[in-house]
Amino acid sequence: MEENKLAYLAGIIDGEGCITINIHRIKGEMNGLLCRLIINNTNEHLINFCKNAFIELGVDEKRIKMYTRGGGIYKNTKRKKCWIIMINQMSSILIILSQIEKFLLVKKEQAKLIIEYIKNMDTYSNKMELYERMKILNDWRLE
């Protein structure tokens, strides 16, 4: 993929995306960590651009979840329909982030953290520390 397209994709993720790690629980017990890459936007064409870019980078189309929300009246306020694209598979997230990381500005540290975790997942000793680090990075209220 051309560098300008990678940079544009990174800009979308910086502005409209979420790079995060959540705790995966089974019956209340921590079973591991879930990595997620999510992009929300009211422009369907932008979300389709992202989907096509992910496929071009080598992500299996079956691993790309797309859905919508809103588009009606909520608490007496008209809201635009929102398109959402989500990637949960770690190998797919690694494919995307490793190619756009150098172009990220706002979410570069989150990308580095997830890349580090995915590459060393089997030997990563303190998963809760990683989760807490991501939580701090994603908490904009701290700034």
GROMACS .gro file of C-alpha atoms in nm:
model
  143
    1MET     CA    1   0.000   0.000   0.000
    2GLU     CA    2   0.128   0.349  -0.082
    3GLU     CA    3   0.268   0.555   0.205
    4ASN     CA    4   0.015   0.835   0.161
    5LYS     CA    5  -0.270   0.584   0.200
    6LEU     CA    6  -0.104   0.437   0.512
    7ALA     CA    7  -0.063   0.789   0.654
    8TYR     CA    8  -0.429   0.868   0.579
    9LEU     CA    9  -0.540   0.545   0.751
   10ALA     CA   10  -0.322   0.635   1.052
   11GLY     CA   11  -0.486   0.979   1.063
   12ILE     CA   12  -0.832   0.823   1.066
   13ILE     CA   13  -0.732   0.593   1.351
   14ASP     CA   14  -0.569   0.883   1.539
   15GLY     CA   15  -0.884   1.094   1.508
   16GLU     CA   16  -1.174   0.851   1.495
   17GLY     CA   17  -1.027   0.529   1.630
   18CYS     CA   18  -0.972   0.349   1.956
   19ILE     CA   19  -0.675   0.121   2.024
   20THR     CA   20  -0.736  -0.060   2.349
   21ILE     CA   21  -0.689  -0.366   2.567
   22ASN     CA   22  -0.970  -0.507   2.780
   23ILE     CA   23  -0.977  -0.785   3.037
   24HIS     CA   24  -1.135  -1.107   2.912
   25ARG     CA   25  -1.323  -1.281   3.191
   26ILE     CA   26  -1.483  -1.622   3.211
   27LYS     CA   27  -1.713  -1.673   3.511
   28GLY     CA   28  -1.564  -1.363   3.674
   29GLU     CA   29  -1.205  -1.483   3.647
   30MET     CA   30  -0.945  -1.309   3.431
   31ASN     CA   31  -0.878  -1.536   3.135
   32GLY     CA   32  -0.650  -1.304   2.939
   33LEU     CA   33  -0.651  -0.975   2.753
   34LEU     CA   34  -0.850  -0.871   2.447
   35CYS     CA   35  -0.692  -0.627   2.204
   36ARG     CA   36  -0.926  -0.414   1.996
   37LEU     CA   37  -0.903  -0.166   1.714
   38ILE     CA   38  -1.227   0.026   1.663
   39ILE     CA   39  -1.320   0.312   1.430
   40ASN     CA   40  -1.652   0.501   1.454
   41ASN     CA   41  -1.775   0.752   1.199
   42THR     CA   42  -2.097   0.885   1.054
   43ASN     CA   43  -1.951   0.862   0.702
   44GLU     CA   44  -2.011   0.516   0.558
   45HIS     CA   45  -1.759   0.577   0.277
   46LEU     CA   46  -1.483   0.644   0.530
   47ILE     CA   47  -1.555   0.316   0.712
   48ASN     CA   48  -1.559   0.129   0.379
   49PHE     CA   49  -1.223   0.289   0.291
   50CYS     CA   50  -1.083   0.153   0.619
   51LYS     CA   51  -1.226  -0.193   0.554
   52ASN     CA   52  -1.076  -0.203   0.205
   53ALA     CA   53  -0.742  -0.071   0.335
   54PHE     CA   54  -0.734  -0.343   0.603
   55ILE     CA   55  -0.800  -0.608   0.338
   56GLU     CA   56  -0.528  -0.459   0.118
   57LEU     CA   57  -0.286  -0.482   0.414
   58GLY     CA   58  -0.361  -0.854   0.442
   59VAL     CA   59  -0.637  -0.875   0.702
   60ASP     CA   60  -0.887  -1.156   0.636
   61GLU     CA   61  -1.223  -0.997   0.553
   62LYS     CA   62  -1.396  -1.242   0.791
   63ARG     CA   63  -1.202  -1.083   1.080
   64ILE     CA   64  -1.345  -0.736   1.013
   65LYS     CA   65  -1.670  -0.671   1.201
   66MET     CA   66  -1.889  -0.388   1.076
   67TYR     CA   67  -2.215  -0.262   1.220
   68THR     CA   68  -2.421   0.054   1.269
   69ARG     CA   69  -2.592   0.225   1.558
   70GLY     CA   70  -2.814   0.527   1.601
   71GLY     CA   71  -2.992   0.695   1.315
   72GLY     CA   72  -3.308   0.766   1.504
   73ILE     CA   73  -3.444   0.986   1.776
   74TYR     CA   74  -3.275   0.934   2.109
   75LYS     CA   75  -3.388   1.138   2.411
   76ASN     CA   76  -3.563   1.383   2.177
   77THR     CA   77  -3.239   1.451   1.986
   78LYS     CA   78  -3.190   1.346   1.627
   79ARG     CA   79  -2.867   1.153   1.589
   80LYS     CA   80  -2.687   1.057   1.273
   81LYS     CA   81  -2.633   0.695   1.193
   82CYS     CA   82  -2.287   0.582   1.300
   83TRP     CA   83  -2.084   0.312   1.123
   84ILE     CA   84  -1.843   0.109   1.331
   85ILE     CA   85  -1.560  -0.118   1.223
   86MET     CA   86  -1.392  -0.343   1.480
   87ILE     CA   87  -1.096  -0.580   1.469
   88ASN     CA   88  -1.056  -0.823   1.762
   89GLN     CA   89  -0.810  -1.075   1.620
   90MET     CA   90  -0.460  -1.004   1.748
   91SER     CA   91  -0.278  -1.109   1.433
   92SER     CA   92  -0.498  -0.875   1.227
   93ILE     CA   93  -0.436  -0.588   1.468
   94LEU     CA   94  -0.062  -0.656   1.446
   95ILE     CA   95  -0.075  -0.645   1.064
   96ILE     CA   96  -0.247  -0.305   1.071
   97LEU     CA   97  -0.059  -0.136   1.354
   98SER     CA   98   0.287  -0.249   1.247
   99GLN     CA   99   0.232  -0.085   0.907
  100ILE     CA  100   0.080   0.244   1.028
  101GLU     CA  101   0.262   0.296   1.360
  102LYS     CA  102   0.523   0.532   1.214
  103PHE     CA  103   0.245   0.764   1.091
  104LEU     CA  104   0.046   0.773   1.416
  105LEU     CA  105   0.071   1.088   1.626
  106VAL     CA  106  -0.194   1.070   1.897
  107LYS     CA  107  -0.221   0.694   1.944
  108LYS     CA  108   0.141   0.595   1.879
  109GLU     CA  109   0.205   0.482   2.240
  110GLN     CA  110  -0.110   0.265   2.244
  111ALA     CA  111  -0.001   0.106   1.915
  112LYS     CA  112   0.350   0.038   2.048
  113LEU     CA  113   0.206  -0.119   2.363
  114ILE     CA  114  -0.025  -0.354   2.172
  115ILE     CA  115   0.247  -0.447   1.923
  116GLU     CA  116   0.482  -0.527   2.213
  117TYR     CA  117   0.214  -0.738   2.384
  118ILE     CA  118   0.111  -0.933   2.073
  119LYS     CA  119   0.471  -1.010   1.974
  120ASN     CA  120   0.556  -1.131   2.328
  121MET     CA  121   0.216  -1.259   2.436
  122ASP     CA  122   0.331  -1.606   2.539
  123THR     CA  123   0.612  -1.474   2.759
  124TYR     CA  124   0.447  -1.155   2.885
  125SER     CA  125   0.462  -1.183   3.263
  126ASN     CA  126   0.244  -0.904   3.400
  127LYS     CA  127  -0.070  -0.868   3.194
  128MET     CA  128  -0.246  -0.654   3.455
  129GLU     CA  129   0.039  -0.401   3.441
  130LEU     CA  130  -0.002  -0.385   3.063
  131TYR     CA  131  -0.377  -0.337   3.102
  132GLU     CA  132  -0.320  -0.055   3.354
  133ARG     CA  133  -0.065   0.115   3.125
  134MET     CA  134  -0.317   0.112   2.839
  135LYS     CA  135  -0.588   0.243   3.068
  136ILE     CA  136  -0.367   0.540   3.160
  137LEU     CA  137  -0.281   0.607   2.792
  138ASN     CA  138  -0.648   0.603   2.693
  139ASP     CA  139  -0.766   0.822   2.981
  140TRP     CA  140  -0.770   1.166   2.819
  141ARG     CA  141  -0.902   1.319   3.143
  142LEU     CA  142  -0.554   1.283   3.296
  143GLU     CA  143  -0.414   1.555   3.069
   0.00000   0.00000   0.00000
